[in-house]
Coordinates of C-alpha atoms in Angstrom, one line a residue:
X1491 CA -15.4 54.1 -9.1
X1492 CA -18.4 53.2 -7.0
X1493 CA -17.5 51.3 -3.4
X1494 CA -18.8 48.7 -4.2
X1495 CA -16.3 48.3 -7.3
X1496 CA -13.6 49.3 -4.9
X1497 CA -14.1 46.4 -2.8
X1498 CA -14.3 44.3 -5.9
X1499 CA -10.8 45.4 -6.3
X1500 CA -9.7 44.9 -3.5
X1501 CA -10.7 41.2 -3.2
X1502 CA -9.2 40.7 -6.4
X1503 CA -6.1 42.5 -5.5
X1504 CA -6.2 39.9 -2.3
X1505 CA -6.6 37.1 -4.3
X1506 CA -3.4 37.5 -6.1
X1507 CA -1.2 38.4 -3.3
X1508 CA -2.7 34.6 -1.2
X1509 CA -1.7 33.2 -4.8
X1510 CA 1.8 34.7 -4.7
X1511 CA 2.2 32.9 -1.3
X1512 CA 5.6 33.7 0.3
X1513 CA 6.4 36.2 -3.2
X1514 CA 8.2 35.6 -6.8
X1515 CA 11.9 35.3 -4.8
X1516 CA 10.7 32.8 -2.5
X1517 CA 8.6 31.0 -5.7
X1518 CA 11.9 31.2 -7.5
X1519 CA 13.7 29.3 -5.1
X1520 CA 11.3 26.6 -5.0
X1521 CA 11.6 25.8 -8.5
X1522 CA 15.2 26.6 -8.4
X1523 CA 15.1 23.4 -6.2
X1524 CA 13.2 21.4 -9.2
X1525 CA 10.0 21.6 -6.9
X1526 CA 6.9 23.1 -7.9
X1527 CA 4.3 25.6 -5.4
X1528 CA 1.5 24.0 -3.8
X1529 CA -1.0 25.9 -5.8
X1530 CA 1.1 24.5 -9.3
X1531 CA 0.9 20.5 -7.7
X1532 CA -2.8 20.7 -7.1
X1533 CA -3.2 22.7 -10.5
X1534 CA -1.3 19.0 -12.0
X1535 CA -2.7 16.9 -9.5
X1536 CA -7.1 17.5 -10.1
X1537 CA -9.0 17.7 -13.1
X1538 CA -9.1 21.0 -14.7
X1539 CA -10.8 24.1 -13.0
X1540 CA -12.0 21.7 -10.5
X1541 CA -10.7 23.0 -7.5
X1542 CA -12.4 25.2 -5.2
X1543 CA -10.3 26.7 -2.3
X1544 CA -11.1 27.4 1.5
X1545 CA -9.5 29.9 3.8
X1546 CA -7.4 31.9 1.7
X1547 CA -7.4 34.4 3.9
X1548 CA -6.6 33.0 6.8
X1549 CA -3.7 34.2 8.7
X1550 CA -2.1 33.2 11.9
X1551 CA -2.4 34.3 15.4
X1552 CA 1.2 34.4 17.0
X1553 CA 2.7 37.6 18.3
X1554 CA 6.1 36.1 19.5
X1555 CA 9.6 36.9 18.1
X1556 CA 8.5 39.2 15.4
X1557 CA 5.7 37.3 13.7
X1558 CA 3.4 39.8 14.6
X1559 CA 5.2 42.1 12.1
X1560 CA 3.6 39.4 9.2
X1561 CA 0.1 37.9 8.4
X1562 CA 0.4 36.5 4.7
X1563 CA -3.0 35.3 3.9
X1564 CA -3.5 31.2 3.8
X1565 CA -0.4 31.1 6.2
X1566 CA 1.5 28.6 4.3
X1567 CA -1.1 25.9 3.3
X1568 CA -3.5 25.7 0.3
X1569 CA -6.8 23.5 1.2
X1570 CA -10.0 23.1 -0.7
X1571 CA -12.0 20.2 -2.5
X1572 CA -11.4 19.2 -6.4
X1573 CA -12.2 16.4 -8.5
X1574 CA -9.8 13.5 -9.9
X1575 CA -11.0 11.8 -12.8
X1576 CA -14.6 13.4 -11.9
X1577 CA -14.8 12.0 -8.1
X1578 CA -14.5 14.3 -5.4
X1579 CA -11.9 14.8 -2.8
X1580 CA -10.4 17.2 -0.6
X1581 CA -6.8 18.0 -0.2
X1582 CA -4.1 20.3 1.4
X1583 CA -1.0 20.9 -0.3
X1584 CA 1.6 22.9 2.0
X1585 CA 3.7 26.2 0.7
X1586 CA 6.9 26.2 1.6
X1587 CA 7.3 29.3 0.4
X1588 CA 5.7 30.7 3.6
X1589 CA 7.4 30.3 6.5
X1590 CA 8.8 26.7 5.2
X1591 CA 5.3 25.3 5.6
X1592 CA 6.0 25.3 9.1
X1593 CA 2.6 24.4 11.0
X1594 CA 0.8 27.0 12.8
X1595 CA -2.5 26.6 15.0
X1596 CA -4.5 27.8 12.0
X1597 CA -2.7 25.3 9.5
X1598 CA -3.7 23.3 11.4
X1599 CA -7.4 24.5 11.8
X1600 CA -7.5 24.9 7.9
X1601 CA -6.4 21.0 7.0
X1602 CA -8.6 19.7 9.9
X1603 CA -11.5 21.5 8.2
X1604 CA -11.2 19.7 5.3
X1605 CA -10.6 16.5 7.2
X1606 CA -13.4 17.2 8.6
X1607 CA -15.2 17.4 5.2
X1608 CA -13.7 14.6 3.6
X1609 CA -15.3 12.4 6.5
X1610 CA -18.6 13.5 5.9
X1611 CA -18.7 13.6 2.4
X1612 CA -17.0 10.4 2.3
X1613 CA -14.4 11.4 0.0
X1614 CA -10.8 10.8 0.0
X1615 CA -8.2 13.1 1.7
X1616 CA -4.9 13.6 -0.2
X1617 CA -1.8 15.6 1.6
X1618 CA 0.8 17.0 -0.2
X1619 CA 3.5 17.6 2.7
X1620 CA 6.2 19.9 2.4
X1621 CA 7.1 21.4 5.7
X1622 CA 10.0 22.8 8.3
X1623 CA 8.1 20.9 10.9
X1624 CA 6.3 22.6 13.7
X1625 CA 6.1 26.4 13.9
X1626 CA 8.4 27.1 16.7
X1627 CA 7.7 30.4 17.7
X1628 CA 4.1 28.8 18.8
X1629 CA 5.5 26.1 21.0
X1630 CA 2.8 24.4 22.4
X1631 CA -0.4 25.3 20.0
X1632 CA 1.5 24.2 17.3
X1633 CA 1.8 20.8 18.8
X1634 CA -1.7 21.0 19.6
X1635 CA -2.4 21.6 15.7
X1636 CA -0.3 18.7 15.4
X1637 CA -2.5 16.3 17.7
X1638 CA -5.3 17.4 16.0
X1639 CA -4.7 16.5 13.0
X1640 CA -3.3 13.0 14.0
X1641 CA -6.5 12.2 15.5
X1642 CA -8.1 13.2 12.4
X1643 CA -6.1 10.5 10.7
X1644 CA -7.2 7.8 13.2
X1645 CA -10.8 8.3 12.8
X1646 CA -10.7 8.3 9.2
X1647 CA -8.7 5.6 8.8
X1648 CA -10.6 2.6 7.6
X1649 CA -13.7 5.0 6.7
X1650 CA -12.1 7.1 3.6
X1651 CA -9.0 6.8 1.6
X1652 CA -6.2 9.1 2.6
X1653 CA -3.4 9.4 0.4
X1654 CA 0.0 11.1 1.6
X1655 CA 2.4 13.2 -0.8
X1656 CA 5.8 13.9 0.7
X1657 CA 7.4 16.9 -2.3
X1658 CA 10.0 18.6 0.2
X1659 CA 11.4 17.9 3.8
X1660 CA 8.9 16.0 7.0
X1661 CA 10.9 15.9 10.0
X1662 CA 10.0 15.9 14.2
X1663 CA 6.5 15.3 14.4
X1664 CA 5.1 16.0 11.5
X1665 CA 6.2 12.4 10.1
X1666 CA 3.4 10.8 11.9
X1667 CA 0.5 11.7 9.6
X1668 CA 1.6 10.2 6.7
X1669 CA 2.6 7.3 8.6
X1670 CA -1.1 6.8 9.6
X1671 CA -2.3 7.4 5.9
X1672 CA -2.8 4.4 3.7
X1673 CA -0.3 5.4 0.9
X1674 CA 2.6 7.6 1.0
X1675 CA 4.3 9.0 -2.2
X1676 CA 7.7 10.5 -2.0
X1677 CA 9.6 12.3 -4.6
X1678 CA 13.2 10.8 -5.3
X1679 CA 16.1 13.1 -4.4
X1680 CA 13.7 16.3 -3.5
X1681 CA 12.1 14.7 -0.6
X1682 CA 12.5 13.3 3.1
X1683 CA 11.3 11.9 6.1
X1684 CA 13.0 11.4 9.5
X1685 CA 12.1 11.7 13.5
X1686 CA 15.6 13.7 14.0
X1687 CA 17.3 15.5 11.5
X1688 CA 21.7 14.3 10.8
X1689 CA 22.9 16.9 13.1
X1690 CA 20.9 15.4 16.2
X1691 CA 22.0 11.8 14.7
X1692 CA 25.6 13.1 14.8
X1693 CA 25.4 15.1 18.4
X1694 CA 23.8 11.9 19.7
X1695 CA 25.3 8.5 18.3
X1696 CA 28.4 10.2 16.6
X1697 CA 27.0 9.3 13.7
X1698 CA 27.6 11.3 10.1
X1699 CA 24.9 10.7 7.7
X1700 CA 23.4 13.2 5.0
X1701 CA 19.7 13.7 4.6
X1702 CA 19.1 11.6 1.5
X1703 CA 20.9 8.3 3.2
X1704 CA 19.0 8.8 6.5
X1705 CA 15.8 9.6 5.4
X1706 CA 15.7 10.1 1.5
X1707 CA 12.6 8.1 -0.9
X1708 CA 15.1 5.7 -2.0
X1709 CA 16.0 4.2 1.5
X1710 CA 12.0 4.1 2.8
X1711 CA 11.1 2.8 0.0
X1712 CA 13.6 -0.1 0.2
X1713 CA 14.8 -0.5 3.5
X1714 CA 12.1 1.2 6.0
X1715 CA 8.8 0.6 3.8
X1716 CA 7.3 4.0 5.0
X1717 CA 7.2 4.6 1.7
X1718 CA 4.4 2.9 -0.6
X1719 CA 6.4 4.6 -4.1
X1720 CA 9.1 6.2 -5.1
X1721 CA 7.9 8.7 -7.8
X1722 CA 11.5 10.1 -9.7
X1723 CA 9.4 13.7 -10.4
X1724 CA 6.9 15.7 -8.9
X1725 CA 4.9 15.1 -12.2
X1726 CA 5.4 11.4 -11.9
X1727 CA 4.5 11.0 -7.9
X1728 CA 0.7 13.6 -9.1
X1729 CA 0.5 11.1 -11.9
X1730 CA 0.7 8.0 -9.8
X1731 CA -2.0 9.7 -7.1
X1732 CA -4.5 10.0 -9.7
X1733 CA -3.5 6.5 -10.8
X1734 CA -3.7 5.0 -7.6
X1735 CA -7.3 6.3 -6.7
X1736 CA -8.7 4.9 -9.7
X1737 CA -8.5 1.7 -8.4
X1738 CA -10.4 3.2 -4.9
X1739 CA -13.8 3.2 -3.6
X1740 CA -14.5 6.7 -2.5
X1741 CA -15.3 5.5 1.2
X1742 CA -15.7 2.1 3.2
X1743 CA -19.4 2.0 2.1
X1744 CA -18.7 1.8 -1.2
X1745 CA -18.2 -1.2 -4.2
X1746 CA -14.6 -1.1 -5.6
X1747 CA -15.1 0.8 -8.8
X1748 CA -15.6 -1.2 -12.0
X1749 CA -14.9 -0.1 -15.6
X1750 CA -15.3 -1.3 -18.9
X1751 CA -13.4 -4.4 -20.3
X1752 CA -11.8 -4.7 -23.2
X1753 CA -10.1 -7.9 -22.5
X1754 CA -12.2 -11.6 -23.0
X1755 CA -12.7 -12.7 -20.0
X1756 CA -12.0 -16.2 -21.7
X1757 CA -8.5 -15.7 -22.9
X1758 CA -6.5 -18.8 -22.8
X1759 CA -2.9 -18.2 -21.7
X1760 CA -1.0 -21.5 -22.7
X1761 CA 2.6 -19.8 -21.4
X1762 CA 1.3 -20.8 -18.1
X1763 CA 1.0 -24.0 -19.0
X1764 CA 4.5 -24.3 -19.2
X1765 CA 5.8 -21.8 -17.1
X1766 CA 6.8 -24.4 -13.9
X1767 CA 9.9 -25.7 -13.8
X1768 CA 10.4 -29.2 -13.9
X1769 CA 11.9 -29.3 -11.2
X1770 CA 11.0 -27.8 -7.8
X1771 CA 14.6 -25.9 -7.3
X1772 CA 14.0 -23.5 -10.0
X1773 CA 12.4 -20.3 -10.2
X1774 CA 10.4 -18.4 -12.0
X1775 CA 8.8 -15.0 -12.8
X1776 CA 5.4 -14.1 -10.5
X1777 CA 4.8 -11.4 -12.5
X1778 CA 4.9 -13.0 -16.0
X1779 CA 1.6 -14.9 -14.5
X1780 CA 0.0 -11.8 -12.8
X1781 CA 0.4 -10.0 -16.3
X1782 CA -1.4 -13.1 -18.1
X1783 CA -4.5 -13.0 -15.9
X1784 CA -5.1 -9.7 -15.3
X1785 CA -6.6 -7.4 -17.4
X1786 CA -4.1 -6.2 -20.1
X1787 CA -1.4 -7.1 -18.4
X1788 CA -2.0 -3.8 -16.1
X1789 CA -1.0 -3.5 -12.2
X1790 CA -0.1 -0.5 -10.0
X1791 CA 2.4 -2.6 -7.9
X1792 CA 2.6 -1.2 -4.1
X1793 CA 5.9 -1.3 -1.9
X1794 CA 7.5 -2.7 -5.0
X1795 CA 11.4 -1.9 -3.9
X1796 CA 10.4 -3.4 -0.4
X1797 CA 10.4 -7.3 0.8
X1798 CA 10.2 -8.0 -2.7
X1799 CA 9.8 -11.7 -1.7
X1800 CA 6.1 -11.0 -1.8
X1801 CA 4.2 -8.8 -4.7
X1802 CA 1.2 -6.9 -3.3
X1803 CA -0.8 -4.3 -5.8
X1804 CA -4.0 -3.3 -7.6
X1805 CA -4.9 -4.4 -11.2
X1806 CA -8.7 -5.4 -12.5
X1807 CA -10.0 -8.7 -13.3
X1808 CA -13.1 -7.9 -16.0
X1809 CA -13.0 -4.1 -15.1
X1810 CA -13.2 -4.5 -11.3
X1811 CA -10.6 -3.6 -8.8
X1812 CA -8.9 -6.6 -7.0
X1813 CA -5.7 -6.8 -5.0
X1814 CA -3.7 -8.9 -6.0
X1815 CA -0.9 -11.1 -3.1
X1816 CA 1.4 -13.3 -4.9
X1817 CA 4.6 -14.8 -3.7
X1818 CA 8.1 -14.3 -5.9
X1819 CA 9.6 -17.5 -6.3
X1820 CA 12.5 -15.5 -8.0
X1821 CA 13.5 -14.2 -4.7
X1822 CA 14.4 -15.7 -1.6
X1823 CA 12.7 -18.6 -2.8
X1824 CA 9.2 -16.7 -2.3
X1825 CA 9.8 -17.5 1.3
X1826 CA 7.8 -15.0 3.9
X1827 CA 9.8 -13.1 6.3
X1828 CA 8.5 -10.6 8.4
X1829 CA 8.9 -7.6 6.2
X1830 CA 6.8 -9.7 3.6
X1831 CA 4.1 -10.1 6.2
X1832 CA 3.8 -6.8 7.1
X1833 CA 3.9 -5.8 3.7
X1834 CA 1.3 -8.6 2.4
X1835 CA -1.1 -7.9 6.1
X1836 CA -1.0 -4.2 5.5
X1837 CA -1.9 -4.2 2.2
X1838 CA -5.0 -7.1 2.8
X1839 CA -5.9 -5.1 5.7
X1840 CA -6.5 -2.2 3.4
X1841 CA -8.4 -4.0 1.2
X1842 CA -10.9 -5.4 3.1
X1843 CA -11.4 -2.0 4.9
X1844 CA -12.6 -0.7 1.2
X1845 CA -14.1 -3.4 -0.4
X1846 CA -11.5 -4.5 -2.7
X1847 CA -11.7 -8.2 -3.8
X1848 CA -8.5 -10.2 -2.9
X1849 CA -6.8 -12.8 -5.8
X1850 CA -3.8 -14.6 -4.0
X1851 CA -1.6 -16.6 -6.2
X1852 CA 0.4 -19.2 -3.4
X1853 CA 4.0 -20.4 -4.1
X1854 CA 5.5 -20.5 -0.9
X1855 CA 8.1 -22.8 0.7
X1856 CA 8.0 -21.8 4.4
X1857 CA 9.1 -18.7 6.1
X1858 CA 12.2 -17.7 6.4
X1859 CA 14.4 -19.6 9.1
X1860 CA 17.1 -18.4 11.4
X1861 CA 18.2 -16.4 14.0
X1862 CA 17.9 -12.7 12.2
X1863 CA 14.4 -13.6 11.9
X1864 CA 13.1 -15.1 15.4
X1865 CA 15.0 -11.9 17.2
X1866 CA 13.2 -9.7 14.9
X1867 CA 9.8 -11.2 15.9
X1868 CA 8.6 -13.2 12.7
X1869 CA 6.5 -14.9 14.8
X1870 CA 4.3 -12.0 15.8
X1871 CA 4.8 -10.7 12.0
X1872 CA 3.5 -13.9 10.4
X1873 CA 0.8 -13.7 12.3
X1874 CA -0.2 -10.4 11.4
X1875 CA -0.9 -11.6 7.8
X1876 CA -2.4 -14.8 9.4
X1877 CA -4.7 -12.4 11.2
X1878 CA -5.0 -9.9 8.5
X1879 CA -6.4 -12.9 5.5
X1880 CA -8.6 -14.4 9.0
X1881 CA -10.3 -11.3 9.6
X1882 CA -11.1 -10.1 6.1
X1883 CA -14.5 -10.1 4.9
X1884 CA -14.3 -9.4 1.1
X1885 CA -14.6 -11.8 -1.7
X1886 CA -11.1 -14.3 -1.2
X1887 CA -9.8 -16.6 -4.4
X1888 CA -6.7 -18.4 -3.8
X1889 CA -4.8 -19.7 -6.6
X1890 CA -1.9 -22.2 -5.4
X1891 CA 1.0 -22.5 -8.5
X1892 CA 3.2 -24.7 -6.8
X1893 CA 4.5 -25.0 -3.3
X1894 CA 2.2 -24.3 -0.4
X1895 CA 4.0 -25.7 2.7
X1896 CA 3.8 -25.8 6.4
X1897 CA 2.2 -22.6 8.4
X1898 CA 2.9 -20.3 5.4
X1899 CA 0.0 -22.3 3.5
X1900 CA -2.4 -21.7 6.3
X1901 CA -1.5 -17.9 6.4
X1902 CA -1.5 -17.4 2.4
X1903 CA -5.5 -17.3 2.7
X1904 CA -6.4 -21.0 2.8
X1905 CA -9.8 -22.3 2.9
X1906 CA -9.9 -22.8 7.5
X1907 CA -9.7 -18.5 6.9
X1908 CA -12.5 -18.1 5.2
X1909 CA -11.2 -18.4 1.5
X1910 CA -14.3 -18.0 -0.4
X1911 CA -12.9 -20.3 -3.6
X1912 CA -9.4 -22.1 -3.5
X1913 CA -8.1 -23.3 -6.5
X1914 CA -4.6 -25.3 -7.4
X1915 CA -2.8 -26.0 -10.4
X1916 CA -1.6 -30.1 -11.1
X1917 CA 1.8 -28.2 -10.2
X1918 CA 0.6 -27.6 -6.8
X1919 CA 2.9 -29.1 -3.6
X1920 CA 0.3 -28.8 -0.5
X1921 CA 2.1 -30.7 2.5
X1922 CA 3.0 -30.2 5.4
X1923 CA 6.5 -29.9 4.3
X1924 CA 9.0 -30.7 1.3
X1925 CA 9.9 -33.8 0.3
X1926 CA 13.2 -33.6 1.1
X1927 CA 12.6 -32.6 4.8
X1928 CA 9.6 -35.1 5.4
X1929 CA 11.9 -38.0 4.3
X1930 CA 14.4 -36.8 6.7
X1931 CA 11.8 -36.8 9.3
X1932 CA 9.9 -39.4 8.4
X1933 CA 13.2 -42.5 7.9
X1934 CA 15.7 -40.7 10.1
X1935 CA 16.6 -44.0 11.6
X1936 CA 16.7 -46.0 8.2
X1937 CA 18.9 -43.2 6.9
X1938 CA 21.2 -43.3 10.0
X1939 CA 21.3 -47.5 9.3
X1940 CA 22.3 -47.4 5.6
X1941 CA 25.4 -49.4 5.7
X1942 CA 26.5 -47.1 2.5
X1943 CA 26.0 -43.9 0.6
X1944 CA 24.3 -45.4 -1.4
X1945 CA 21.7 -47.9 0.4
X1946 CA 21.2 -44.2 1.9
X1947 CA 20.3 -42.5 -1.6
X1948 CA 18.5 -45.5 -2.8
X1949 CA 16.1 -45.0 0.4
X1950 CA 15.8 -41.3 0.2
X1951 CA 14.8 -41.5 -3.6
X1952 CA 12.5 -44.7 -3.0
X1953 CA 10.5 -42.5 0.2
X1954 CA 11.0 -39.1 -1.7
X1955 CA 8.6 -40.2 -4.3
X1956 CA 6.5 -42.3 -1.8
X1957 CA 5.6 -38.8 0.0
X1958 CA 5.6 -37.0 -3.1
X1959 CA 2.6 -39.5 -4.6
X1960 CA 1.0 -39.2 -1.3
X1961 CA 1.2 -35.7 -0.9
X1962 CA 3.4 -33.1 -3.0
X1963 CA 0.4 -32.8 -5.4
X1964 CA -3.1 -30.8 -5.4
X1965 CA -5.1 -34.2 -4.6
X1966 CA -5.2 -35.1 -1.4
X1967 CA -6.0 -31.4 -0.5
X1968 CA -8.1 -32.0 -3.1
X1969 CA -9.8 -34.8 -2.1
X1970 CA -10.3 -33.7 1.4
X1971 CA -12.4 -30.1 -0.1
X1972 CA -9.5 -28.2 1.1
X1973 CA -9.3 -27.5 -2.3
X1974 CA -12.5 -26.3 -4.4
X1975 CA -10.9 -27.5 -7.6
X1976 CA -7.7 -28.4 -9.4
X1977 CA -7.3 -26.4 -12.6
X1978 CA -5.6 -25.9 -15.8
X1979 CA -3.1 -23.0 -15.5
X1980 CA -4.1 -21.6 -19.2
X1981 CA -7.6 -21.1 -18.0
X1982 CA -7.0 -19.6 -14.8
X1983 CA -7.7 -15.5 -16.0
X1984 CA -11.9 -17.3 -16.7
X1985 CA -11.5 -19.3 -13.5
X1986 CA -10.6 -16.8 -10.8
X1987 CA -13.0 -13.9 -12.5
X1988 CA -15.9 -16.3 -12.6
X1989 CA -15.5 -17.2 -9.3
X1990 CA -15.3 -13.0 -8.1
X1991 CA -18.9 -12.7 -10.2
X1992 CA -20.3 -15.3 -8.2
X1993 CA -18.7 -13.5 -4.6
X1994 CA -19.9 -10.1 -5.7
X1995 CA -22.8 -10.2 -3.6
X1996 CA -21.4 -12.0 -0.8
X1997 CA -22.0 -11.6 2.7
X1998 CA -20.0 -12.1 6.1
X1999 CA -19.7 -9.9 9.0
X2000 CA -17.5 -10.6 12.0
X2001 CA -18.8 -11.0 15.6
X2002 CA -19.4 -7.6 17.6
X2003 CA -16.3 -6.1 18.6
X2004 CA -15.0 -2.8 20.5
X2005 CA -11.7 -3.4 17.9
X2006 CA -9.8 -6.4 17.5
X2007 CA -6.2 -6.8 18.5
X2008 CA -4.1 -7.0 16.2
X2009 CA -0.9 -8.7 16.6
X2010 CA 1.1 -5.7 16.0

């Protein structure tokens, strides 16, 4: 065998060992755990023989407390470029079968590179997490590594999609990349996030809590929002990624991708003629009227276990990515309380950044009152969405279905922020408040004169509908051009995608700005 064949061999040979990352008995106790290796998620994750890895041979530098003794090649993270559904992106996936994905100055090096690529190739940046935390036999460079990447994460932010994948444990630190990452993923059961682990909870509050209740997919999901999904597999949380970025732009400079339609654009929907109650106290279904106006009935729903009093998510509108905001009048009312406004200014936030249309379908009462909510700042919350619809510059249509009251019709992009086209149904309610609470307002004193119970129902039924004819109804906003048009809800799907054709080629920049500050 010539030398050069010999070396030929032995990068093959070297191949094979990276791709056995931390050996079979290490392999076989990850999918003893129902988890897969990082090289098997990217394998499920990008299209077929598209992915192309860097630094495979990479091994770290530390000589303390025996690590010396060890270089596997890669040192416990797989990075490299691929293509999902043909568009390019870069990713990381860590191994846990090396070291427990701990991360390492050169881990670090190796998903920065790639960061680094994804920003100037403008593509998206997916990170499939599955890490011990920091390397601790490195001590300070491994924080370092940590730092680096987190600034990484700034900068892009805004600029390219990044997309976060939590298959295994993210504790200490390392929780705060995917927490400045548009979308995190976490697998039910199999993964977690927390800042300190349930022995420092229990050294330090007395406090005995597992893993899964402290910082399992179920409870950010629900109860934290850190997480965007709950996927109940690692084939389902891969499936939804690739989902997900369909409805993307590759990078802040491009359009919102479009695809073809099947669905008329001029489909009539006459169950939204009739799906208002008659009367004002009843609920109904938000997503029974997202499903009849988008197309075929499809939408990826985001934070959809979280402040569910408010419906944020992607679907398409003719073949081009919108997000949709849309209150739920089946819970709480559709009242906003502050988890609903971070929720909803998070989510418009991100779609302005990348160019994605907003459709916002208004039935709102107020926020939510009390004390709970005015400790917990729903002030500063509300305003966030106020300031998130305010700022945006992307094409806005506003659809109000019923009740639009108070503040929380101002902040539900109305027409004084910018709302391109704002459109009502005859069911509308736009007033400053309810009926019921103008006319206590509005008569208190006749009400506190009314000899009987009855002179005082008599009055409040003769001033309810007095207020309601002058302004529970579309009209008057109507008839001030607060509203562009009142329409018929069975046409609405034609309405609201003729009016995003028109905005396609809008323009509207916001004055020159350092950043803005957010009410955070």
């Amino acid at each position: 065998m010539s030398i050069q064949q010999q070396k030929i061999q032995e990068l093959i040979r070297n191949r094979e060992t990276a791709r056995q990352g931390g050996g079979e008995k290490r392999i076989a106790a990850q999918h003893a755990k129902g988890k897969m290796t990082a090289r098997e998620r990217i394998d499920m994750l990008v299209d077929e023989g598209s992915f192309e890895e860097y630094d495979m041979f990479l091994t770290h530098r530390c000589t303390n407390f025996g690590m010396e003794k060890s270089h596997p090649f890669g040192d416990g993270v797989v990075t490299g470029s691929a293509t999902i559904g043909g568009r390019l992106v870069y990713l990381f996936a860590q191994d846990f079968t090396v070291s427990g994905g701990s991360l390492s100055e050169t881990m670090a090096l190796k998903i920065c590179k790639i960061m680094d690529m994804a920003m100037k190739m403008g593509a998206p940046v997916i990170g499939l997490n599955d890490s011990g935390g920091a390397r601790i036999q490195e001590g300070i460079a491994a924080m370092a590594g940590f730092g680096e990447i987190f600034e990484r994460n700034i900068l892009a932010s805004g600029v390219i999609p990044q997309i976060s994948l939590i298959m295994g444990p993210c504790a200490g630190g390392s929780v705060y990349s995917p927490a400045l990452t548009d979308f995190v993923v976490m697998i039910k059961n199999t993964s977690y996030m927390f800042l300190t682990g349930p022995k420092v909870v229990k050294e330090v509050l007395g406090e005995v809590v597992d893993q899964e209740s402290l910082g399992g997919a179920a409870v950010h999901a629900s109860k934290s929002g850190v997480a965007h999904f709950a996927a109940e597999n690692e084939e389902e949380g891969l499936a939804l990624v690739r989902q997900l970025l369909s409805y993307l732009p590759s990078n802040n400079m491009d359009e919102a991708p479009r695809t073809d339609c099947n669905d008329p654009i001029d489909r009539k929907e006459d169950s939204l003629n009739e799906i208002i109650p008659e009367t004002s106290k009843q609920s109904y279904d938000m997503y029974d009227v997202i499903a009849a106006i988008v197309d075929n009935g499809e939408m990826l729903e985001v934070h959809s276990a979280w402040a569910k009093n408010i419906i944020v998510g992607f679907a398409r509108m003719n073949g081009q990515s919108v997000g949709i905001v849309a209150n739920q009048p089946k819970v709480m009312a559709g009242c906003l309380d502050s988890n609903a406004s971070r929720k909803a200014a998070r989510f418009v936030r991100f779609c302005d950044a990348f160019n994605i249309p907003l459709v916002t379908l208004v039935d709102v009462p107020g926020f939510l009152p009390g004390t709970g909510q005015e400790y917990n700042g729903v002030i500063d919350h509300g305003a966030k969405l106020l300031f998130a619809y305010g700022e945006s510059t992307v094409p806005k249509v506003t659809v109000t279905l019923r009740k639009s009251y108070g503040g929380s019709h101002i902040v539900m992009s109305c027409k004084q922020l910018r709302g391109d086209i704002n459109y009502a149904w005859p069911s509308s309610e736009i007033a400053v408040m309810g009926s019921d609470g103008a006319v206590e307002v509005l008569y208190g004193k006749e009400l506190k004169a009314a000899e009987t119970p009855e002179d005082k129902a008599e009055i409040i039924a003769s001033k309810k509908k007095e207020y309601e004819d002058l302004f529970c109804n579309p009209y008057d906003a109507a008839h001030k051009g607060y509203i562009d048009d009142v329409i018929e809800p069975r046409n609405t799907r034609f309405r609201v995608i003729r009016a995003l054709e028109k905005l396609r080629n809008k323009k509207l920049e916001n004055p020159a700005k350092k950043h803005d500050n957010l009410p955070l």
